[in-house]
Every structure is written in structure tokens, then in C-alpha cells.
């Protein structure tokens, strides 16, 4: 008998082609194996050749089951959030042997508050590893929203010496106090401007009228 070739498969061996032997009386005889299909692990199987008079010859054959193919990753979209990313949905990869999708494991620490690149790792049951990067963009593009749509006109007889800052609400920073361009004391009617700036530099402005009007006549001594 000539040596039998080693049988190689990635995941499992589901069929076998019997080798043959030649008998001086019976001619060609097919081997019968002791293997149970499917073969899912590397092993050595035995083929038995029996002629019509009961003479027996056996022959071994090596079977190597070795998954050398790493999981294939589905495409990953860029993740975009205004303020922070608090949860992640693991992407999946498809493995040639494991069947069901393999969920990725990430190196990210939540919450993600700044733009970054995270890495997903996919490992199949035989230890083959594939990694893939995913972009995370944290970018607030909305400005603050003023809490009062139109600010009340400030009135005084002679001058205004103090100002109470109005507020605005930011989607990420919460409540923000306005900063004014006014120089105190204000002694003439004017329009002042309040500026609201969030932590990412988005700016909203709001005007406020100031009326300085002396409506009281002099008091007689």
C-alpha cells in the first residue's frame, strides 16, 4: 500500500473517499474506516482491507483539523454624539467555523467624552484574532438656548450700578450665565449684549434694553 495523504480541513471533515488495496485473488478492495463523521478534531483514522478469505490489512491516515482563518468583520460606521457616548452596541464578525456571529470586545472606557478611535477585537473558538478600528466623534454643534426669549427692559432714574446675569441652557453643559459687554455704572439709555458660551465654543448672544430716564422733578427745600 502506498502512504495515504494527510487530510486537511479548516473546521470539520464530513466525507471520506475510501482508499483501495489490490488482492491477488479478489482484485481491488475498498477500505473500511473506523472513523465517525463528522471529524471535528485532528486525529488518526484506520482503514481496514479484508479479502474474501479473511486476510486483513490495515493502514493509517492522518486527519488535521485546523482553523487558520480569522473572523471576517462587518463594516463599522463612525459613531457621532453631541456630548458623550454612554453605551456601545458590539459589532459582529463572521467566522468560517464557529457559525453564529462573533461579538467584538472593545478597549473603550465609557462614557466617551472626547473624539477618539476605539478598537474592537474578534476571537474565534480556535484563537484566531481580528481587530478593527471605529471612529467616535464627540462634537456639539448646537448653541445654547436662552431661558427667556426677550429680556425685560432695565429702567432707572439716574444710573444702573449692578446687573443680574440672565441664563441659557446648553444641551451638554446645562445652565450657563451670560457675560455682558456693559461697563458699570450705566448712565445713559443703551442696548447691552449678553453672551453665552458653552464649553465647546458655541456662542449665543442676546440683547437687553436699558433706559435711563429721570422722571422726578426737583424737590423744593
XYZ file of N, CA and C in Angstrom:
663
model
N 0.834 -1.201 0.000
C 0.000 0.000 0.000
C 0.867 1.248 0.000
N 0.495 2.209 -0.853
C 1.189 3.496 -0.831
C 0.706 4.302 0.371
N 1.585 5.160 0.958
C 1.152 6.004 2.093
C -0.027 6.880 1.689
N -0.961 7.047 2.610
C -2.136 7.877 2.334
C -1.831 9.345 2.645
N -2.344 10.229 1.796
C -2.145 11.664 2.021
C -2.848 12.104 3.299
N -2.253 13.067 4.000
C -2.915 13.688 5.149
C -4.122 14.479 4.659
N -5.244 14.349 5.372
C -6.453 15.091 5.039
C -6.495 16.366 5.884
N -6.637 17.521 5.227
C -6.636 18.816 5.926
C -7.954 19.539 5.710
N -8.533 20.008 6.806
C -9.748 20.819 6.730
C -9.679 21.933 7.771
N -10.406 23.046 7.499
C -10.443 24.180 8.425
C -11.310 23.900 9.651
N -12.498 23.324 9.418
C -13.476 23.220 10.509
C -13.819 21.769 10.845
N -14.206 21.006 9.835
C -14.565 19.619 10.059
C -14.495 18.861 8.736
N -14.374 17.554 8.877
C -14.355 16.668 7.707
C -15.656 15.879 7.717
N -16.454 16.068 6.665
C -17.795 15.463 6.644
C -17.902 14.256 5.710
N -16.938 14.084 4.821
C -16.968 12.937 3.905
C -15.570 12.348 3.772
N -15.518 11.074 3.478
C -14.254 10.368 3.259
C -14.334 9.579 1.954
N -13.253 9.625 1.200
C -13.151 8.800 -0.010
C -12.313 7.573 0.328
N -12.917 6.388 0.325
C -12.170 5.189 0.733
C -10.978 4.928 -0.190
N -9.817 4.655 0.388
C -8.679 4.217 -0.430
C -8.883 2.752 -0.849
N -8.058 2.292 -1.744
C -8.189 0.914 -2.235
C -6.893 0.144 -2.044
N -7.062 -1.174 -2.030
C -5.919 -2.092 -1.999
C -6.171 -3.169 -3.069
N -5.116 -3.823 -3.500
C -5.242 -4.845 -4.544
C -4.922 -6.224 -3.962
N -5.889 -7.121 -4.128
C -5.718 -8.502 -3.658
C -5.386 -9.409 -4.855
N -4.491 -10.403 -4.601
C -4.062 -11.258 -5.717
C -5.199 -12.101 -6.268
N -6.232 -12.314 -5.477
C -7.362 -13.108 -5.957
C -8.597 -12.246 -6.230
N -8.892 -11.326 -5.283
C -10.132 -10.567 -5.374
C -10.008 -9.299 -6.215
N -8.802 -8.901 -6.535
C -8.619 -7.663 -7.284
C -8.682 -6.465 -6.344
N -9.354 -5.416 -6.760
C -9.387 -4.170 -5.973
C -10.400 -4.262 -4.834
N -9.939 -3.845 -3.637
C -10.770 -3.873 -2.428
C -10.808 -2.470 -1.831
N -12.019 -1.978 -1.512
C -12.158 -0.674 -0.840
C -11.948 -0.827 0.660
N -11.268 0.173 1.247
C -11.055 0.162 2.687
C -12.314 0.550 3.447
N -12.389 0.068 4.673
C -13.466 0.423 5.587
C -12.830 1.129 6.791
N -13.378 2.289 7.178
C -12.747 3.084 8.226
C -13.441 2.908 9.571
N -12.687 3.186 10.641
C -13.245 3.208 11.998
C -13.693 4.618 12.389
N -13.590 5.586 11.464
C -13.905 6.990 11.788
C -15.410 7.214 11.876
N -15.793 8.139 12.762
C -17.179 8.590 12.860
C -17.247 10.017 12.329
N -18.104 10.221 11.361
C -18.240 11.551 10.752
C -19.301 12.370 11.479
N -19.198 13.707 11.537
C -18.047 14.472 11.034
C -16.853 14.383 11.986
N -15.666 14.551 11.433
C -14.437 14.598 12.241
C -14.142 16.070 12.521
N -14.152 16.452 13.798
C -14.024 17.871 14.161
C -12.689 18.189 14.847
N -11.889 17.170 15.125
C -10.583 17.377 15.748
C -9.537 16.560 15.009
N -8.299 17.037 15.061
C -7.214 16.302 14.430
C -7.087 14.913 15.049
N -6.875 13.912 14.208
C -6.820 12.525 14.683
C -6.126 11.662 13.644
N -5.977 10.396 13.967
C -5.504 9.399 13.003
C -6.586 8.347 12.856
N -7.021 8.105 11.628
C -8.049 7.096 11.384
C -7.390 5.851 10.777
N -8.104 4.764 10.868
C -7.569 3.484 10.353
C -8.495 2.947 9.269
N -7.879 2.518 8.177
C -8.606 1.852 7.089
C -8.290 0.356 7.130
N -9.316 -0.457 6.990
C -9.151 -1.923 7.024
C -9.558 -2.518 5.676
N -8.686 -3.379 5.149
C -8.928 -4.049 3.861
C -9.000 -5.557 4.129
N -10.149 -6.148 3.850
C -10.343 -7.587 4.094
C -10.684 -8.279 2.777
N -9.915 -9.367 2.459
C -10.252 -10.096 1.229
C -11.296 -11.167 1.537
N -11.714 -11.867 0.522
C -12.813 -12.820 0.663
C -12.475 -14.032 1.513
N -11.190 -14.227 1.782
C -10.794 -15.376 2.603
C -10.436 -14.955 4.025
N -10.691 -13.649 4.344
C -10.474 -13.191 5.713
C -9.115 -12.613 5.997
N -8.271 -12.500 5.003
C -6.982 -11.840 5.223
C -7.210 -10.326 5.402
N -6.527 -9.739 6.365
C -6.770 -8.338 6.728
C -5.477 -7.533 6.655
N -5.612 -6.361 6.042
C -4.521 -5.379 6.047
C -5.086 -4.053 6.558
N -4.329 -3.356 7.379
C -4.783 -2.041 7.877
C -3.798 -0.960 7.465
N -4.312 0.238 7.390
C -3.484 1.393 7.014
C -4.002 2.632 7.746
N -3.072 3.426 8.268
C -3.430 4.651 8.990
C -3.433 5.858 8.056
N -4.256 6.836 8.422
C -4.298 8.107 7.681
C -4.499 9.249 8.672
N -3.669 10.295 8.542
C -3.757 11.456 9.436
C -4.815 12.425 8.944
N -5.571 12.955 9.902
C -6.559 13.994 9.620
C -6.198 15.213 10.472
N -6.012 16.369 9.833
C -5.661 17.606 10.535
C -6.813 18.592 10.379
N -7.445 18.939 11.521
C -8.499 19.955 11.551
C -7.898 21.196 12.195
N -7.682 22.238 11.395
C -7.009 23.436 11.893
C -7.617 24.674 11.242
N -8.272 25.467 12.069
C -8.870 26.711 11.593
C -7.807 27.798 11.598
N -7.368 28.193 10.429
C -6.338 29.232 10.318
C -6.916 30.547 9.796
N -8.239 30.602 9.635
C -8.889 31.788 9.078
C -9.526 32.604 10.194
N -9.120 33.851 10.306
C -9.679 34.748 11.331
C -11.087 35.192 10.935
N -11.881 35.635 11.921
C -13.232 36.122 11.605
C -13.198 37.273 10.606
N -14.245 37.351 9.799
C -14.398 38.429 8.822
C -15.358 39.458 9.395
N -14.917 40.705 9.443
C -15.657 41.751 10.149
C -16.626 42.455 9.214
N -17.821 42.718 9.753
C -18.761 43.569 9.045
C -18.298 45.022 9.164
N -18.681 45.878 8.228
C -18.222 47.266 8.225
C -18.734 48.019 9.452
N -17.912 48.950 9.940
C -18.260 49.737 11.129
C -18.463 51.196 10.732
N -19.596 51.779 11.137
C -19.866 53.186 10.878
C -19.222 54.047 11.959
N -18.943 55.299 11.607
C -18.479 56.271 12.600
C -19.610 56.567 13.573
N -19.288 56.613 14.869
C -20.272 56.933 15.908
C -20.174 58.417 16.227
N -21.307 59.121 16.183
C -21.320 60.566 16.411
C -22.308 60.906 17.518
N -21.841 61.681 18.490
C -22.694 62.147 19.577
C -22.378 63.605 19.887
N -23.360 64.304 20.485
C -23.181 65.713 20.828
C -22.289 65.895 22.050
N -22.572 65.138 23.121
C -21.904 65.397 24.403
C -21.020 64.245 24.847
N -21.591 63.039 24.878
C -20.839 61.868 25.317
C -21.524 60.613 24.799
N -20.753 59.566 24.718
C -21.275 58.264 24.306
C -21.287 57.379 25.541
N -22.482 56.936 25.955
C -22.608 56.208 27.215
C -22.796 54.709 27.030
N -23.081 54.277 25.814
C -23.254 52.843 25.580
C -22.757 52.498 24.179
N -22.384 51.256 24.008
C -21.878 50.771 22.727
C -22.599 49.472 22.374
N -22.966 49.329 21.121
C -23.528 48.077 20.622
C -22.420 47.296 19.935
N -22.038 46.145 20.487
C -20.907 45.410 19.895
C -21.186 45.028 18.448
N -20.253 45.330 17.554
C -20.394 44.845 16.178
C -20.094 43.352 16.131
N -20.393 42.727 15.008
C -20.180 41.292 14.867
C -19.248 40.988 13.703
N -18.663 39.811 13.768
C -17.850 39.284 12.670
C -18.320 37.872 12.385
N -18.082 37.412 11.181
C -18.498 36.072 10.773
C -17.283 35.173 10.664
N -17.373 34.016 11.324
C -16.262 33.061 11.303
C -16.629 31.857 10.441
N -15.639 31.336 9.735
C -15.912 30.227 8.815
C -16.274 28.933 9.540
N -15.884 28.811 10.803
C -16.141 27.565 11.529
C -17.169 27.713 12.647
N -17.166 28.840 13.337
C -17.995 28.964 14.536
C -19.477 29.171 14.226
N -19.788 29.548 13.017
C -21.193 29.661 12.654
C -21.795 30.973 13.077
N -22.369 31.021 14.277
C -23.066 32.228 14.710
C -22.088 33.400 14.767
N -22.595 34.639 14.563
C -21.708 35.810 14.583
C -20.935 35.925 15.898
N -19.730 36.420 15.788
C -18.875 36.634 16.961
C -18.962 38.106 17.342
N -19.306 38.390 18.610
C -19.374 39.770 19.079
C -17.981 40.295 19.401
N -17.754 41.554 19.040
C -16.481 42.185 19.332
C -16.386 42.624 20.782
N -15.162 42.683 21.265
C -14.862 43.233 22.587
C -14.051 44.504 22.384
N -14.382 45.559 23.133
C -13.726 46.839 22.921
C -12.778 47.202 24.051
N -11.810 48.059 23.721
C -10.888 48.591 24.730
C -11.406 49.916 25.289
N -12.586 50.353 24.865
C -13.110 51.663 25.261
C -13.596 51.655 26.709
N -13.420 52.788 27.361
C -13.973 53.018 28.699
C -15.100 54.029 28.579
N -16.270 53.655 29.062
C -17.437 54.533 28.979
C -17.563 55.397 30.230
N -18.123 56.615 30.156
C -18.556 57.256 28.912
C -17.378 57.806 28.118
N -17.558 57.911 26.794
C -16.561 58.528 25.927
C -16.970 59.982 25.748
N -16.102 60.899 26.189
C -16.449 62.325 26.190
C -15.647 63.135 25.181
N -14.687 62.508 24.530
C -13.883 63.196 23.517
C -13.768 62.325 22.282
N -13.588 62.958 21.140
C -13.415 62.200 19.901
C -12.185 61.303 20.009
N -12.320 60.076 19.515
C -11.239 59.107 19.658
C -11.438 57.977 18.657
N -10.509 57.053 18.649
C -10.632 55.825 17.859
C -10.605 54.647 18.825
N -11.644 53.814 18.779
C -11.684 52.636 19.639
C -11.372 51.394 18.805
N -11.003 50.333 19.486
C -10.643 49.085 18.803
C -11.558 47.962 19.258
N -12.051 47.206 18.282
C -12.850 46.020 18.555
C -12.004 44.787 18.220
N -12.077 43.774 19.103
C -11.330 42.532 18.904
C -12.309 41.373 18.786
N -12.111 40.559 17.759
C -12.960 39.397 17.491
C -12.084 38.148 17.549
N -12.452 37.204 18.421
C -11.658 35.990 18.620
C -12.532 34.772 18.394
N -12.092 33.885 17.492
C -12.888 32.676 17.267
C -12.500 31.589 18.259
N -13.184 30.462 18.188
C -13.021 29.407 19.188
C -11.645 28.746 19.150
N -10.911 28.950 18.069
C -9.568 28.363 17.988
C -8.471 29.392 18.221
N -8.875 30.603 18.605
C -7.888 31.616 18.973
C -7.450 32.544 17.865
N -8.029 32.428 16.672
C -7.709 33.390 15.609
C -8.332 34.738 15.948
N -7.556 35.801 15.766
C -7.976 37.133 16.196
C -7.986 38.098 15.009
N -9.049 38.895 14.953
C -9.140 40.012 14.019
C -9.482 41.264 14.817
N -8.854 42.382 14.483
C -9.180 43.651 15.133
C -9.639 44.660 14.091
N -10.462 45.588 14.535
C -10.924 46.653 13.651
C -11.131 47.927 14.453
N -10.759 49.040 13.840
C -10.913 50.344 14.487
C -12.266 50.946 14.141
N -12.763 51.784 15.056
C -14.006 52.521 14.821
C -13.839 53.943 15.330
N -14.210 54.898 14.499
C -14.097 56.297 14.873
C -15.285 56.721 15.738
N -14.988 57.498 16.776
C -16.016 58.094 17.621
C -15.812 59.603 17.578
N -16.855 60.327 17.173
C -16.780 61.786 17.087
C -17.738 62.385 18.110
N -17.171 63.102 19.078
C -17.963 63.842 20.062
C -17.867 65.311 19.682
N -18.948 65.845 19.178
C -18.924 67.220 18.679
C -20.283 67.863 18.900
N -20.291 68.862 19.781
C -21.526 69.603 20.000
C -21.594 70.753 19.002
N -22.615 70.737 18.177
C -22.772 71.780 17.166
C -23.929 72.721 17.474
N -24.691 72.418 18.521
C -25.814 73.267 18.902
C -25.372 74.323 19.906
N -25.797 75.564 19.688
C -25.524 76.605 20.674
C -26.490 76.509 21.841
N -26.244 77.368 22.832
C -27.125 77.380 23.999
C -28.466 77.994 23.623
N -29.486 77.655 24.393
C -30.828 78.205 24.190
C -31.137 79.123 25.366
N -31.443 80.378 25.074
C -31.705 81.341 26.155
C -32.960 80.925 26.908
N -32.917 81.128 28.221
C -34.044 80.715 29.059
C -35.239 81.668 28.943
N -34.969 82.939 28.684
C -36.035 83.931 28.482
C -35.873 84.492 27.072
N -36.907 84.362 26.254
C -36.779 84.736 24.850
C -36.452 86.211 24.663
N -37.170 87.079 25.389
C -36.914 88.524 25.322
C -36.673 89.018 26.739
N -35.504 89.620 26.968
C -35.163 90.090 28.309
C -35.928 91.370 28.638
N -36.319 91.458 29.875
C -37.050 92.637 30.359
C -36.181 93.887 30.251
N -36.792 94.996 29.839
C -36.059 96.265 29.769
C -35.701 96.727 31.181
N -34.444 97.144 31.337
C -33.993 97.654 32.637
C -34.183 99.168 32.654
N -34.825 99.673 33.689
C -35.065 101.121 33.789
C -34.516 101.647 35.111
N -34.021 102.870 35.032
C -33.525 103.536 36.241
C -33.623 105.041 36.040
N -33.681 105.780 37.150
C -33.787 107.237 37.094
C -32.457 107.877 36.694
N -31.386 107.392 37.310
C -30.094 108.059 37.125
C -29.030 107.137 36.520
N -28.899 105.971 37.103
C -27.870 105.048 36.636
C -28.181 103.638 37.122
N -27.570 102.664 36.449
C -27.627 101.263 36.894
C -26.222 100.856 37.303
N -26.126 100.366 38.530
C -24.812 100.021 39.075
C -24.567 98.522 39.165
N -25.632 97.745 39.079
C -25.467 96.291 39.140
C -26.354 95.629 38.076
N -25.929 94.464 37.658
C -26.690 93.697 36.674
C -26.820 92.252 37.145
N -27.983 91.675 36.954
C -28.189 90.254 37.255
C -28.094 89.469 35.941
N -27.089 88.615 35.814
C -26.899 87.907 34.540
C -28.082 86.993 34.233
N -28.600 87.059 33.002
C -29.607 86.070 32.587
C -28.917 84.724 32.335
N -29.720 83.705 32.125
C -29.164 82.368 31.925
C -29.655 81.776 30.605
N -28.914 80.775 30.167
C -29.287 79.985 28.990
C -28.977 78.531 29.317
N -29.571 77.628 28.553
C -29.392 76.193 28.805
C -28.687 75.549 27.618
N -27.634 74.815 27.944
C -26.861 74.114 26.908
C -27.136 72.620 26.982
N -27.183 71.968 25.821
C -27.514 70.545 25.768
C -26.491 69.697 26.511
N -25.265 70.171 26.566
C -24.220 69.397 27.258
C -23.840 69.995 28.613
N -23.723 71.322 28.680
C -23.193 71.965 29.886
C -24.260 72.330 30.912
N -25.532 72.255 30.511
C -26.583 72.659 31.444
C -26.759 74.169 31.428
N -26.963 74.764 32.612
C -27.244 76.197 32.691
C -25.954 77.014 32.615
N -25.991 78.075 31.795
C -24.838 78.959 31.601
C -25.271 80.385 31.878
N -24.464 81.123 32.663
C -24.735 82.541 32.910
C -24.177 83.392 31.775
N -24.912 84.421 31.429
C -24.448 85.338 30.400
C -23.348 86.255 30.904
N -22.514 86.694 29.962
C -21.468 87.688 30.251
C -21.782 88.916 29.401
N -21.756 90.080 30.022
C -22.161 91.297 29.318
C -20.970 92.123 28.857
N -21.261 92.944 27.813
C -20.255 93.898 27.340
C -20.424 95.261 28.013
N -21.365 95.361 28.944
C -21.650 96.656 29.577
C -20.561 97.047 30.564
N -20.332 98.354 30.641
C -19.419 98.914 31.639
C -20.263 99.660 32.671
N -20.134 99.281 33.920
C -20.911 99.891 35.001
C -20.175 101.094 35.578
N -20.873 102.100 36.058
C -22.340 102.227 36.004
C -22.812 102.636 34.607
N -24.046 102.266 34.280
C -24.659 102.687 33.029
C -25.462 103.946 33.318
N -25.097 105.040 32.656
C -25.714 106.341 32.972
C -26.551 106.883 31.822
N -26.565 106.183 30.687
C -27.356 106.621 29.543
C -28.128 105.432 28.981
N -29.255 105.692 28.372
C -30.019 104.613 27.733
C -29.163 103.952 26.648
N -29.245 102.651 26.581
C -28.403 101.909 25.626
C -28.968 100.496 25.455
N -28.344 99.759 24.586
C -28.641 98.337 24.447
C -27.370 97.562 24.792
N -27.472 96.710 25.775
C -26.309 95.895 26.143
C -26.481 94.486 25.548
N -25.385 93.788 25.478
C -25.410 92.436 24.896
C -24.908 91.420 25.913
N -25.674 90.333 26.025
C -25.257 89.209 26.862
C -24.751 88.093 25.950
N -23.629 87.504 26.330
C -23.023 86.426 25.527
C -22.982 85.155 26.355
N -23.454 84.069 25.745
C -23.470 82.743 26.388
C -22.549 81.822 25.567
N -21.516 81.302 26.209
C -20.535 80.461 25.511
C -20.447 79.105 26.191
N -20.668 78.035 25.425
C -20.573 76.705 26.040
C -19.134 76.209 26.020
N -18.910 75.048 26.594
C -17.550 74.540 26.772
C -16.872 74.158 25.466
N -17.656 74.023 24.399
C -17.051 73.686 23.111
C -16.934 74.904 22.196
N -17.257 76.090 22.728
C -17.048 77.320 21.971
C -18.231 77.816 21.177
N -19.373 77.138 21.266
C -20.570 77.639 20.594
C -21.069 78.889 21.334
N -21.417 79.922 20.570
C -21.760 81.218 21.165
C -23.178 81.624 20.773
N -23.938 82.085 21.760
C -25.249 82.684 21.535
C -25.256 84.050 22.209
N -25.822 85.045 21.540
C -25.908 86.385 22.140
C -27.364 86.803 22.272
N -27.602 87.727 23.212
C -28.953 88.227 23.454
C -28.875 89.703 23.873
N -29.670 90.561 23.239
C -29.662 91.984 23.628
C -30.603 92.252 24.800
N -30.329 93.348 25.494
C -31.223 93.814 26.561
C -31.224 95.335 26.559
N -32.419 95.893 26.555
C -32.553 97.347 26.551
C -32.366 97.906 27.957
N -31.665 99.037 28.025
C -31.501 99.777 29.285
C -32.005 101.211 29.057
N -32.931 101.648 29.887
C -33.486 103.017 29.780
C -33.136 103.788 31.046
N -32.350 104.858 30.862
C -32.025 105.767 31.971
C -32.822 107.044 31.723
N -33.818 107.282 32.569
C -34.718 108.406 32.355
C -35.127 109.015 33.699
N -34.713 110.251 33.873
C -35.062 110.942 35.128
C -36.448 111.559 34.963
N -37.409 110.986 35.637
C -38.796 111.472 35.526
C -39.262 112.191 36.790
N -38.347 112.379 37.727
C -38.713 113.023 39.001
C -38.244 114.486 39.012
N -39.158 115.366 39.225
C -38.809 116.790 39.289
C -38.026 117.075 40.559
N -37.244 118.187 40.534
C -36.509 118.536 41.739
C -37.427 118.780 42.932
N -36.982 118.404 44.081
C -37.755 118.642 45.303
C -37.399 120.016 45.866
N -38.384 120.800 46.292
C -38.140 122.108 46.843
C -37.643 121.981 48.289
N -36.682 122.846 48.626
C -36.226 122.894 50.010
C -37.307 123.503 50.875
